[in-house]
JSON list of C-alpha atoms in Angstrom, two decimals:
[
{"chain": "L", "resi": 1, "resn": "ALA", "atom": "CA", "xyz": [-47.25, -53.97, -47.44]},
{"chain": "L", "resi": 2, "resn": "GLN", "atom": "CA", "xyz": [-43.58, -53.33, -47.89]},
{"chain": "L", "resi": 3, "resn": "LYS", "atom": "CA", "xyz": [-42.20, -50.61, -45.74]},
{"chain": "L", "resi": 4, "resn": "ILE", "atom": "CA", "xyz": [-39.40, -49.99, -48.05]},
{"chain": "L", "resi": 5, "resn": "THR", "atom": "CA", "xyz": [-39.55, -50.47, -51.93]},
{"chain": "L", "resi": 6, "resn": "GLN", "atom": "CA", "xyz": [-36.68, -50.46, -54.43]},
{"chain": "L", "resi": 7, "resn": "THR", "atom": "CA", "xyz": [-38.38, -51.01, -57.71]},
{"chain": "L", "resi": 8, "resn": "GLN", "atom": "CA", "xyz": [-35.06, -51.23, -59.78]},
{"chain": "L", "resi": 9, "resn": "PRO", "atom": "CA", "xyz": [-33.41, -54.47, -59.31]},
{"chain": "L", "resi": 10, "resn": "GLY", "atom": "CA", "xyz": [-30.56, -53.53, -61.46]},
{"chain": "L", "resi": 11, "resn": "MET", "atom": "CA", "xyz": [-29.26, -50.49, -63.37]},
{"chain": "L", "resi": 12, "resn": "PHE", "atom": "CA", "xyz": [-26.52, -49.59, -65.61]},
{"chain": "L", "resi": 13, "resn": "VAL", "atom": "CA", "xyz": [-24.91, -46.17, -65.91]},
{"chain": "L", "resi": 14, "resn": "GLN", "atom": "CA", "xyz": [-22.00, -44.86, -67.91]},
{"chain": "L", "resi": 15, "resn": "GLU", "atom": "CA", "xyz": [-19.05, -43.76, -66.16]},
{"chain": "L", "resi": 16, "resn": "LYS", "atom": "CA", "xyz": [-19.04, -39.98, -65.14]},
{"chain": "L", "resi": 17, "resn": "GLU", "atom": "CA", "xyz": [-22.73, -39.70, -65.52]},
{"chain": "L", "resi": 18, "resn": "ALA", "atom": "CA", "xyz": [-25.25, -39.09, -62.75]},
{"chain": "L", "resi": 19, "resn": "VAL", "atom": "CA", "xyz": [-27.66, -41.88, -61.73]},
{"chain": "L", "resi": 20, "resn": "THR", "atom": "CA", "xyz": [-30.92, -41.92, -59.51]},
{"chain": "L", "resi": 21, "resn": "LEU", "atom": "CA", "xyz": [-31.64, -45.03, -57.39]},
{"chain": "L", "resi": 22, "resn": "ASP", "atom": "CA", "xyz": [-35.32, -45.09, -56.38]},
{"chain": "L", "resi": 23, "resn": "CYS", "atom": "CA", "xyz": [-36.74, -45.70, -53.02]},
{"chain": "L", "resi": 24, "resn": "THR", "atom": "CA", "xyz": [-40.17, -45.35, -51.78]},
{"chain": "L", "resi": 25, "resn": "TYR", "atom": "CA", "xyz": [-41.39, -46.00, -48.12]},
{"chain": "L", "resi": 26, "resn": "ASP", "atom": "CA", "xyz": [-44.37, -46.54, -46.11]},
{"chain": "L", "resi": 27, "resn": "THR", "atom": "CA", "xyz": [-45.03, -45.30, -42.56]},
{"chain": "L", "resi": 28, "resn": "SER", "atom": "CA", "xyz": [-47.50, -43.59, -40.40]},
{"chain": "L", "resi": 29, "resn": "ASP", "atom": "CA", "xyz": [-44.96, -42.47, -38.02]},
{"chain": "L", "resi": 30, "resn": "PRO", "atom": "CA", "xyz": [-44.42, -38.74, -38.25]},
{"chain": "L", "resi": 31, "resn": "SER", "atom": "CA", "xyz": [-40.77, -39.23, -37.18]},
{"chain": "L", "resi": 32, "resn": "TYR", "atom": "CA", "xyz": [-38.49, -41.45, -39.06]},
{"chain": "L", "resi": 33, "resn": "GLY", "atom": "CA", "xyz": [-35.12, -41.76, -40.66]},
{"chain": "L", "resi": 34, "resn": "LEU", "atom": "CA", "xyz": [-34.06, -42.83, -44.00]},
{"chain": "L", "resi": 35, "resn": "PHE", "atom": "CA", "xyz": [-30.62, -44.32, -44.71]},
{"chain": "L", "resi": 36, "resn": "TRP", "atom": "CA", "xyz": [-28.73, -45.46, -47.70]},
{"chain": "L", "resi": 37, "resn": "TYR", "atom": "CA", "xyz": [-26.05, -48.18, -47.57]},
{"chain": "L", "resi": 38, "resn": "LYS", "atom": "CA", "xyz": [-23.85, -49.37, -50.28]},
{"chain": "L", "resi": 39, "resn": "GLN", "atom": "CA", "xyz": [-22.83, -53.22, -50.11]},
{"chain": "L", "resi": 40, "resn": "PRO", "atom": "CA", "xyz": [-19.73, -53.88, -52.64]},
{"chain": "L", "resi": 41, "resn": "SER", "atom": "CA", "xyz": [-18.95, -57.49, -53.94]},
{"chain": "L", "resi": 42, "resn": "SER", "atom": "CA", "xyz": [-16.74, -57.83, -50.92]},
{"chain": "L", "resi": 43, "resn": "GLY", "atom": "CA", "xyz": [-20.04, -57.98, -48.71]},
{"chain": "L", "resi": 44, "resn": "GLU", "atom": "CA", "xyz": [-19.70, -55.15, -46.01]},
{"chain": "L", "resi": 45, "resn": "MET", "atom": "CA", "xyz": [-22.33, -52.68, -45.68]},
{"chain": "L", "resi": 46, "resn": "ILE", "atom": "CA", "xyz": [-21.15, -49.00, -45.98]},
{"chain": "L", "resi": 47, "resn": "PHE", "atom": "CA", "xyz": [-23.29, -46.12, -44.66]},
{"chain": "L", "resi": 48, "resn": "LEU", "atom": "CA", "xyz": [-23.66, -43.38, -47.47]},
{"chain": "L", "resi": 49, "resn": "ILE", "atom": "CA", "xyz": [-26.46, -40.75, -46.46]},
{"chain": "L", "resi": 50, "resn": "TYR", "atom": "CA", "xyz": [-29.22, -40.12, -43.77]},
{"chain": "L", "resi": 51, "resn": "GLN", "atom": "CA", "xyz": [-32.40, -37.86, -44.12]},
{"chain": "L", "resi": 52, "resn": "GLY", "atom": "CA", "xyz": [-34.46, -37.09, -41.11]},
{"chain": "L", "resi": 53, "resn": "SER", "atom": "CA", "xyz": [-38.01, -36.75, -41.69]},
{"chain": "L", "resi": 54, "resn": "TYR", "atom": "CA", "xyz": [-37.99, -33.32, -40.08]},
{"chain": "L", "resi": 55, "resn": "ASP", "atom": "CA", "xyz": [-35.04, -32.15, -41.95]},
{"chain": "L", "resi": 56, "resn": "GLN", "atom": "CA", "xyz": [-35.81, -29.16, -44.09]},
{"chain": "L", "resi": 57, "resn": "GLN", "atom": "CA", "xyz": [-33.09, -29.50, -46.65]},
{"chain": "L", "resi": 58, "resn": "ASN", "atom": "CA", "xyz": [-31.97, -32.62, -48.62]},
{"chain": "L", "resi": 59, "resn": "ALA", "atom": "CA", "xyz": [-29.12, -34.41, -47.49]},
{"chain": "L", "resi": 60, "resn": "THR", "atom": "CA", "xyz": [-25.84, -34.24, -49.37]},
{"chain": "L", "resi": 61, "resn": "GLU", "atom": "CA", "xyz": [-22.81, -36.15, -48.79]},
{"chain": "L", "resi": 62, "resn": "GLY", "atom": "CA", "xyz": [-19.93, -35.64, -51.47]},
{"chain": "L", "resi": 63, "resn": "ARG", "atom": "CA", "xyz": [-21.18, -37.14, -54.69]},
{"chain": "L", "resi": 64, "resn": "TYR", "atom": "CA", "xyz": [-24.16, -38.43, -53.04]},
{"chain": "L", "resi": 65, "resn": "SER", "atom": "CA", "xyz": [-27.47, -36.57, -52.54]},
{"chain": "L", "resi": 66, "resn": "LEU", "atom": "CA", "xyz": [-30.86, -37.56, -51.28]},
{"chain": "L", "resi": 67, "resn": "ASN", "atom": "CA", "xyz": [-33.76, -36.40, -53.29]},
{"chain": "L", "resi": 68, "resn": "PHE", "atom": "CA", "xyz": [-36.44, -36.23, -50.36]},
{"chain": "L", "resi": 69, "resn": "GLN", "atom": "CA", "xyz": [-40.07, -36.01, -51.34]},
{"chain": "L", "resi": 70, "resn": "LYS", "atom": "CA", "xyz": [-42.09, -36.26, -48.26]},
{"chain": "L", "resi": 71, "resn": "ALA", "atom": "CA", "xyz": [-45.42, -35.98, -49.62]},
{"chain": "L", "resi": 72, "resn": "ARG", "atom": "CA", "xyz": [-44.77, -38.82, -52.28]},
{"chain": "L", "resi": 73, "resn": "LYS", "atom": "CA", "xyz": [-42.67, -40.87, -49.61]},
{"chain": "L", "resi": 74, "resn": "SER", "atom": "CA", "xyz": [-39.78, -41.16, -51.79]},
{"chain": "L", "resi": 75, "resn": "ALA", "atom": "CA", "xyz": [-36.09, -40.84, -50.75]},
{"chain": "L", "resi": 76, "resn": "ASN", "atom": "CA", "xyz": [-34.27, -41.34, -54.06]},
{"chain": "L", "resi": 77, "resn": "LEU", "atom": "CA", "xyz": [-30.35, -41.44, -53.97]},
{"chain": "L", "resi": 78, "resn": "VAL", "atom": "CA", "xyz": [-28.63, -39.64, -56.60]},
{"chain": "L", "resi": 79, "resn": "ILE", "atom": "CA", "xyz": [-24.91, -40.24, -57.50]},
{"chain": "L", "resi": 80, "resn": "SER", "atom": "CA", "xyz": [-23.39, -37.78, -59.53]},
{"chain": "L", "resi": 81, "resn": "ALA", "atom": "CA", "xyz": [-20.22, -38.38, -61.65]},
{"chain": "L", "resi": 82, "resn": "SER", "atom": "CA", "xyz": [-20.40, -42.20, -61.32]},
{"chain": "L", "resi": 83, "resn": "GLN", "atom": "CA", "xyz": [-17.14, -44.04, -60.93]},
{"chain": "L", "resi": 84, "resn": "LEU", "atom": "CA", "xyz": [-16.31, -47.70, -61.51]},
{"chain": "L", "resi": 85, "resn": "GLY", "atom": "CA", "xyz": [-16.11, -48.14, -57.70]},
{"chain": "L", "resi": 86, "resn": "ASP", "atom": "CA", "xyz": [-19.42, -47.25, -57.32]},
{"chain": "L", "resi": 87, "resn": "SER", "atom": "CA", "xyz": [-20.60, -50.76, -58.73]},
{"chain": "L", "resi": 88, "resn": "ALA", "atom": "CA", "xyz": [-22.35, -52.27, -55.98]},
{"chain": "L", "resi": 89, "resn": "MET", "atom": "CA", "xyz": [-25.59, -53.19, -54.25]},
{"chain": "L", "resi": 90, "resn": "TYR", "atom": "CA", "xyz": [-27.46, -50.24, -52.83]},
{"chain": "L", "resi": 91, "resn": "PHE", "atom": "CA", "xyz": [-29.94, -50.54, -50.11]},
{"chain": "L", "resi": 92, "resn": "CYS", "atom": "CA", "xyz": [-32.38, -48.03, -48.79]},
{"chain": "L", "resi": 93, "resn": "ALA", "atom": "CA", "xyz": [-33.49, -48.48, -45.28]},
{"chain": "L", "resi": 94, "resn": "MET", "atom": "CA", "xyz": [-35.77, -46.70, -42.66]},
{"chain": "L", "resi": 95, "resn": "ARG", "atom": "CA", "xyz": [-35.83, -46.28, -38.87]},
{"chain": "L", "resi": 96, "resn": "GLU", "atom": "CA", "xyz": [-39.26, -45.32, -37.55]},
{"chain": "L", "resi": 97, "resn": "ARG", "atom": "CA", "xyz": [-39.02, -43.26, -34.19]},
{"chain": "L", "resi": 98, "resn": "PRO", "atom": "CA", "xyz": [-35.34, -42.42, -34.91]},
{"chain": "L", "resi": 99, "resn": "ASN", "atom": "CA", "xyz": [-34.54, -40.95, -31.60]},
{"chain": "L", "resi": 100, "resn": "ASN", "atom": "CA", "xyz": [-34.99, -44.56, -29.96]},
{"chain": "L", "resi": 101, "resn": "ALA", "atom": "CA", "xyz": [-31.89, -46.46, -30.95]},
{"chain": "L", "resi": 102, "resn": "GLY", "atom": "CA", "xyz": [-33.27, -49.69, -30.05]},
{"chain": "L", "resi": 103, "resn": "ASN", "atom": "CA", "xyz": [-35.49, -49.40, -33.01]},
{"chain": "L", "resi": 104, "resn": "MET", "atom": "CA", "xyz": [-34.49, -51.62, -36.04]},
{"chain": "L", "resi": 105, "resn": "LEU", "atom": "CA", "xyz": [-33.88, -50.47, -39.73]},
{"chain": "L", "resi": 106, "resn": "THR", "atom": "CA", "xyz": [-36.03, -51.96, -42.30]},
{"chain": "L", "resi": 107, "resn": "PHE", "atom": "CA", "xyz": [-34.11, -52.62, -45.59]},
{"chain": "L", "resi": 108, "resn": "GLY", "atom": "CA", "xyz": [-35.44, -52.42, -49.00]},
{"chain": "L", "resi": 109, "resn": "GLY", "atom": "CA", "xyz": [-34.70, -55.34, -51.45]},
{"chain": "L", "resi": 110, "resn": "GLY", "atom": "CA", "xyz": [-31.73, -53.38, -52.96]},
{"chain": "L", "resi": 111, "resn": "THR", "atom": "CA", "xyz": [-30.61, -52.01, -56.42]},
{"chain": "L", "resi": 112, "resn": "ARG", "atom": "CA", "xyz": [-27.61, -53.37, -58.09]},
{"chain": "L", "resi": 113, "resn": "LEU", "atom": "CA", "xyz": [-25.70, -50.53, -59.90]},
{"chain": "L", "resi": 114, "resn": "MET", "atom": "CA", "xyz": [-23.19, -51.42, -62.45]},
{"chain": "L", "resi": 115, "resn": "VAL", "atom": "CA", "xyz": [-20.93, -48.57, -63.81]},
{"chain": "L", "resi": 116, "resn": "LYS", "atom": "CA", "xyz": [-19.93, -48.93, -67.38]},
{"chain": "L", "resi": 117, "resn": "PRO", "atom": "CA", "xyz": [-16.33, -47.62, -68.43]},
{"chain": "C", "resi": 1, "resn": "GLU", "atom": "CA", "xyz": [-11.62, -44.69, -38.88]},
{"chain": "C", "resi": 2, "resn": "PRO", "atom": "CA", "xyz": [-13.11, -46.80, -36.03]},
{"chain": "C", "resi": 3, "resn": "GLU", "atom": "CA", "xyz": [-14.88, -50.03, -37.32]},
{"chain": "C", "resi": 4, "resn": "VAL", "atom": "CA", "xyz": [-16.65, -52.94, -36.22]},
{"chain": "C", "resi": 5, "resn": "THR", "atom": "CA", "xyz": [-14.89, -56.30, -36.43]},
{"chain": "C", "resi": 6, "resn": "GLN", "atom": "CA", "xyz": [-16.48, -59.64, -36.95]},
{"chain": "C", "resi": 7, "resn": "THR", "atom": "CA", "xyz": [-15.04, -63.14, -36.78]},
{"chain": "C", "resi": 8, "resn": "PRO", "atom": "CA", "xyz": [-14.92, -65.67, -38.31]},
{"chain": "C", "resi": 9, "resn": "SER", "atom": "CA", "xyz": [-15.39, -64.05, -41.80]},
{"chain": "C", "resi": 10, "resn": "HIS", "atom": "CA", "xyz": [-16.64, -67.59, -43.05]},
{"chain": "C", "resi": 11, "resn": "GLN", "atom": "CA", "xyz": [-17.70, -70.68, -41.04]},
{"chain": "C", "resi": 12, "resn": "VAL", "atom": "CA", "xyz": [-19.07, -73.92, -42.16]},
{"chain": "C", "resi": 13, "resn": "THR", "atom": "CA", "xyz": [-20.92, -76.11, -39.87]},
{"chain": "C", "resi": 14, "resn": "GLN", "atom": "CA", "xyz": [-23.10, -79.18, -39.75]},
{"chain": "C", "resi": 15, "resn": "MET", "atom": "CA", "xyz": [-26.81, -78.99, -39.24]},
{"chain": "C", "resi": 16, "resn": "GLY", "atom": "CA", "xyz": [-27.53, -79.28, -35.67]},
{"chain": "C", "resi": 17, "resn": "GLN", "atom": "CA", "xyz": [-24.21, -77.86, -34.35]},
{"chain": "C", "resi": 18, "resn": "GLU", "atom": "CA", "xyz": [-23.84, -74.67, -32.14]},
{"chain": "C", "resi": 19, "resn": "VAL", "atom": "CA", "xyz": [-22.24, -71.66, -33.69]},
{"chain": "C", "resi": 20, "resn": "ILE", "atom": "CA", "xyz": [-20.97, -68.59, -32.13]},
{"chain": "C", "resi": 21, "resn": "LEU", "atom": "CA", "xyz": [-20.30, -65.37, -34.12]},
{"chain": "C", "resi": 22, "resn": "ARG", "atom": "CA", "xyz": [-18.23, -62.75, -32.62]},
{"chain": "C", "resi": 23, "resn": "CYS", "atom": "CA", "xyz": [-18.09, -59.08, -33.00]},
{"chain": "C", "resi": 24, "resn": "VAL", "atom": "CA", "xyz": [-16.10, -56.06, -31.57]},
{"chain": "C", "resi": 25, "resn": "PRO", "atom": "CA", "xyz": [-18.21, -53.02, -31.74]},
{"chain": "C", "resi": 26, "resn": "ILE", "atom": "CA", "xyz": [-16.94, -49.45, -31.91]},
{"chain": "C", "resi": 27, "resn": "SER", "atom": "CA", "xyz": [-15.60, -48.79, -28.51]},
{"chain": "C", "resi": 28, "resn": "ASN", "atom": "CA", "xyz": [-17.76, -45.83, -27.61]},
{"chain": "C", "resi": 29, "resn": "HIS", "atom": "CA", "xyz": [-20.81, -47.21, -28.98]},
{"chain": "C", "resi": 30, "resn": "LEU", "atom": "CA", "xyz": [-23.75, -48.29, -26.61]},
{"chain": "C", "resi": 31, "resn": "TYR", "atom": "CA", "xyz": [-26.11, -49.92, -28.85]},
{"chain": "C", "resi": 32, "resn": "PHE", "atom": "CA", "xyz": [-25.46, -53.11, -30.58]},
{"chain": "C", "resi": 33, "resn": "TYR", "atom": "CA", "xyz": [-27.37, -55.16, -33.39]},
{"chain": "C", "resi": 34, "resn": "TRP", "atom": "CA", "xyz": [-27.23, -58.31, -35.38]},
{"chain": "C", "resi": 35, "resn": "TYR", "atom": "CA", "xyz": [-28.76, -58.43, -38.93]},
{"chain": "C", "resi": 36, "resn": "ARG", "atom": "CA", "xyz": [-28.70, -61.34, -41.29]},
{"chain": "C", "resi": 37, "resn": "GLN", "atom": "CA", "xyz": [-28.78, -61.48, -45.16]},
{"chain": "C", "resi": 38, "resn": "ILE", "atom": "CA", "xyz": [-29.74, -64.65, -46.79]},
{"chain": "C", "resi": 39, "resn": "LEU", "atom": "CA", "xyz": [-27.97, -65.00, -50.33]},
{"chain": "C", "resi": 40, "resn": "GLY", "atom": "CA", "xyz": [-29.70, -62.61, -52.76]},
{"chain": "C", "resi": 41, "resn": "GLN", "atom": "CA", "xyz": [-32.32, -61.47, -50.31]},
{"chain": "C", "resi": 42, "resn": "LYS", "atom": "CA", "xyz": [-32.74, -58.28, -48.35]},
{"chain": "C", "resi": 43, "resn": "VAL", "atom": "CA", "xyz": [-31.07, -57.60, -45.03]},
{"chain": "C", "resi": 44, "resn": "GLU", "atom": "CA", "xyz": [-33.19, -58.46, -42.01]},
{"chain": "C", "resi": 45, "resn": "PHE", "atom": "CA", "xyz": [-33.05, -57.35, -38.24]},
{"chain": "C", "resi": 46, "resn": "LEU", "atom": "CA", "xyz": [-32.74, -59.97, -35.81]},
{"chain": "C", "resi": 47, "resn": "VAL", "atom": "CA", "xyz": [-31.93, -58.17, -32.51]},
{"chain": "C", "resi": 48, "resn": "SER", "atom": "CA", "xyz": [-30.84, -54.93, -30.75]},
{"chain": "C", "resi": 49, "resn": "PHE", "atom": "CA", "xyz": [-29.03, -54.84, -27.48]},
{"chain": "C", "resi": 50, "resn": "TYR", "atom": "CA", "xyz": [-28.40, -52.08, -24.96]},
{"chain": "C", "resi": 51, "resn": "ASN", "atom": "CA", "xyz": [-27.42, -51.85, -21.23]},
{"chain": "C", "resi": 52, "resn": "ASN", "atom": "CA", "xyz": [-26.88, -55.71, -21.30]},
{"chain": "C", "resi": 53, "resn": "GLU", "atom": "CA", "xyz": [-30.34, -56.55, -22.33]},
{"chain": "C", "resi": 54, "resn": "ILE", "atom": "CA", "xyz": [-32.22, -57.18, -25.65]},
{"chain": "C", "resi": 55, "resn": "SER", "atom": "CA", "xyz": [-34.13, -54.04, -26.52]},
{"chain": "C", "resi": 56, "resn": "GLU", "atom": "CA", "xyz": [-35.79, -55.28, -29.47]},
{"chain": "C", "resi": 57, "resn": "LYS", "atom": "CA", "xyz": [-36.11, -58.61, -31.42]},
{"chain": "C", "resi": 58, "resn": "SER", "atom": "CA", "xyz": [-37.75, -59.78, -34.78]},
{"chain": "C", "resi": 59, "resn": "GLU", "atom": "CA", "xyz": [-39.75, -63.01, -35.16]},
{"chain": "C", "resi": 60, "resn": "ILE", "atom": "CA", "xyz": [-36.69, -64.45, -36.68]},
{"chain": "C", "resi": 61, "resn": "PHE", "atom": "CA", "xyz": [-34.91, -64.39, -33.47]},
{"chain": "C", "resi": 62, "resn": "ASP", "atom": "CA", "xyz": [-36.50, -67.38, -31.71]},
{"chain": "C", "resi": 63, "resn": "ASP", "atom": "CA", "xyz": [-35.41, -69.53, -28.99]},
{"chain": "C", "resi": 64, "resn": "GLN", "atom": "CA", "xyz": [-32.31, -71.01, -30.87]},
{"chain": "C", "resi": 65, "resn": "PHE", "atom": "CA", "xyz": [-30.70, -67.62, -30.97]},
{"chain": "C", "resi": 66, "resn": "SER", "atom": "CA", "xyz": [-29.08, -65.78, -28.12]},
{"chain": "C", "resi": 67, "resn": "VAL", "atom": "CA", "xyz": [-26.83, -62.67, -27.78]},
{"chain": "C", "resi": 68, "resn": "GLU", "atom": "CA", "xyz": [-24.39, -61.92, -25.03]},
{"chain": "C", "resi": 69, "resn": "ARG", "atom": "CA", "xyz": [-21.99, -59.20, -24.19]},
{"chain": "C", "resi": 70, "resn": "PRO", "atom": "CA", "xyz": [-19.36, -61.34, -22.16]},
{"chain": "C", "resi": 71, "resn": "ASP", "atom": "CA", "xyz": [-16.94, -58.44, -21.47]},
{"chain": "C", "resi": 72, "resn": "GLY", "atom": "CA", "xyz": [-16.55, -54.90, -22.18]},
{"chain": "C", "resi": 73, "resn": "SER", "atom": "CA", "xyz": [-15.59, -55.21, -25.80]},
{"chain": "C", "resi": 74, "resn": "ASN", "atom": "CA", "xyz": [-17.21, -58.46, -27.49]},
{"chain": "C", "resi": 75, "resn": "PHE", "atom": "CA", "xyz": [-20.72, -59.01, -28.61]},
{"chain": "C", "resi": 76, "resn": "THR", "atom": "CA", "xyz": [-21.62, -62.61, -29.58]},
{"chain": "C", "resi": 77, "resn": "LEU", "atom": "CA", "xyz": [-24.47, -64.16, -31.31]},
{"chain": "C", "resi": 78, "resn": "LYS", "atom": "CA", "xyz": [-24.98, -67.76, -30.66]},
{"chain": "C", "resi": 79, "resn": "ILE", "atom": "CA", "xyz": [-26.97, -70.41, -32.67]},
{"chain": "C", "resi": 80, "resn": "ARG", "atom": "CA", "xyz": [-27.64, -73.34, -30.76]},
{"chain": "C", "resi": 81, "resn": "SER", "atom": "CA", "xyz": [-28.75, -75.95, -33.24]},
{"chain": "C", "resi": 82, "resn": "THR", "atom": "CA", "xyz": [-28.19, -74.84, -36.66]},
{"chain": "C", "resi": 83, "resn": "LYS", "atom": "CA", "xyz": [-30.61, -75.47, -39.41]},
{"chain": "C", "resi": 84, "resn": "LEU", "atom": "CA", "xyz": [-29.93, -75.34, -43.25]},
{"chain": "C", "resi": 85, "resn": "GLU", "atom": "CA", "xyz": [-32.16, -72.12, -43.39]},
{"chain": "C", "resi": 86, "resn": "ASP", "atom": "CA", "xyz": [-29.53, -70.39, -40.96]},
{"chain": "C", "resi": 87, "resn": "SER", "atom": "CA", "xyz": [-27.11, -70.14, -43.80]},
{"chain": "C", "resi": 88, "resn": "ALA", "atom": "CA", "xyz": [-26.69, -66.43, -44.38]},
{"chain": "C", "resi": 89, "resn": "MET", "atom": "CA", "xyz": [-24.59, -63.71, -43.88]},
{"chain": "C", "resi": 90, "resn": "TYR", "atom": "CA", "xyz": [-24.59, -62.36, -40.26]},
{"chain": "C", "resi": 91, "resn": "PHE", "atom": "CA", "xyz": [-23.77, -58.62, -39.73]},
{"chain": "C", "resi": 92, "resn": "CYS", "atom": "CA", "xyz": [-22.97, -57.03, -36.46]},
{"chain": "C", "resi": 93, "resn": "ALA", "atom": "CA", "xyz": [-23.61, -53.28, -36.23]},
{"chain": "C", "resi": 94, "resn": "SER", "atom": "CA", "xyz": [-23.20, -50.83, -33.27]},
{"chain": "C", "resi": 95, "resn": "SER", "atom": "CA", "xyz": [-24.25, -47.11, -32.96]},
{"chain": "C", "resi": 96, "resn": "ASP", "atom": "CA", "xyz": [-23.87, -44.21, -30.41]},
{"chain": "C", "resi": 97, "resn": "TRP", "atom": "CA", "xyz": [-26.83, -42.32, -28.80]},
{"chain": "C", "resi": 98, "resn": "GLY", "atom": "CA", "xyz": [-25.23, -38.80, -29.38]},
{"chain": "C", "resi": 99, "resn": "SER", "atom": "CA", "xyz": [-26.20, -38.06, -33.04]},
{"chain": "C", "resi": 100, "resn": "GLY", "atom": "CA", "xyz": [-29.56, -37.43, -34.18]},
{"chain": "C", "resi": 101, "resn": "ALA", "atom": "CA", "xyz": [-29.01, -39.67, -37.23]},
{"chain": "C", "resi": 102, "resn": "ASN", "atom": "CA", "xyz": [-27.68, -42.39, -34.84]},
{"chain": "C", "resi": 103, "resn": "VAL", "atom": "CA", "xyz": [-26.00, -44.10, -37.92]},
{"chain": "C", "resi": 104, "resn": "LEU", "atom": "CA", "xyz": [-25.46, -47.89, -37.59]},
{"chain": "C", "resi": 105, "resn": "THR", "atom": "CA", "xyz": [-21.96, -48.76, -38.49]},
{"chain": "C", "resi": 106, "resn": "PHE", "atom": "CA", "xyz": [-21.76, -52.42, -39.79]},
{"chain": "C", "resi": 107, "resn": "GLY", "atom": "CA", "xyz": [-18.98, -55.11, -39.76]},
{"chain": "C", "resi": 108, "resn": "ALA", "atom": "CA", "xyz": [-17.91, -56.70, -42.81]},
{"chain": "C", "resi": 109, "resn": "GLY", "atom": "CA", "xyz": [-20.07, -59.88, -41.92]},
{"chain": "C", "resi": 110, "resn": "SER", "atom": "CA", "xyz": [-19.79, -63.53, -41.18]},
{"chain": "C", "resi": 111, "resn": "ARG", "atom": "CA", "xyz": [-20.87, -65.92, -43.47]},
{"chain": "C", "resi": 112, "resn": "LEU", "atom": "CA", "xyz": [-22.47, -68.98, -42.15]},
{"chain": "C", "resi": 113, "resn": "THR", "atom": "CA", "xyz": [-22.84, -71.99, -44.24]},
{"chain": "C", "resi": 114, "resn": "VAL", "atom": "CA", "xyz": [-24.80, -74.95, -42.68]},
{"chain": "C", "resi": 115, "resn": "LEU", "atom": "CA", "xyz": [-24.42, -78.31, -44.50]}
]
């Protein structure tokens, strides 16, 4: 079974509008961390936002927020006020047992977001 | 802002040749990682490294791969005898122990093309 599923291979959004990128995950570990990374066409992986499984509130970082629904095992990324520079691939990733830094991140297949002017 | 630097940005090699990809992690980070991304596919974990030894590795990281921290700053990935299927973008990452999130900071990647 896939540990991280991103069901939207591609999405369009109008500039200045909000967009939600879906991510569902599968783990039996009660302690885990969820991450979103952005990969522009230049190829680098840029960290956006983190949510710990025990965090009481949804994470926010500027225009990025994470809609964390633990019972549904979803961690959707919400980008408000989209900008042209937001056009990129977006990857959801999970680390189980987040306090052990030796543990790996498992990535989803990514969603390509295209912002229309 | 501190960053992870990788060299070369692109390497083309013949099948069967040895390749070394180099990384300079963030200076106060203690944990180092290699990931790879075959074109159009998801990012895959290869190996994590801490305290001068491998702490975790994936099934991809077989005997043809090795990692080394030859000095206090560099972290290298060696592929002994490259295969066509090793063509991919290889990402180095590092993290510190201090934050609960323990965010991995990735480099810009080294694109390896095996002919």
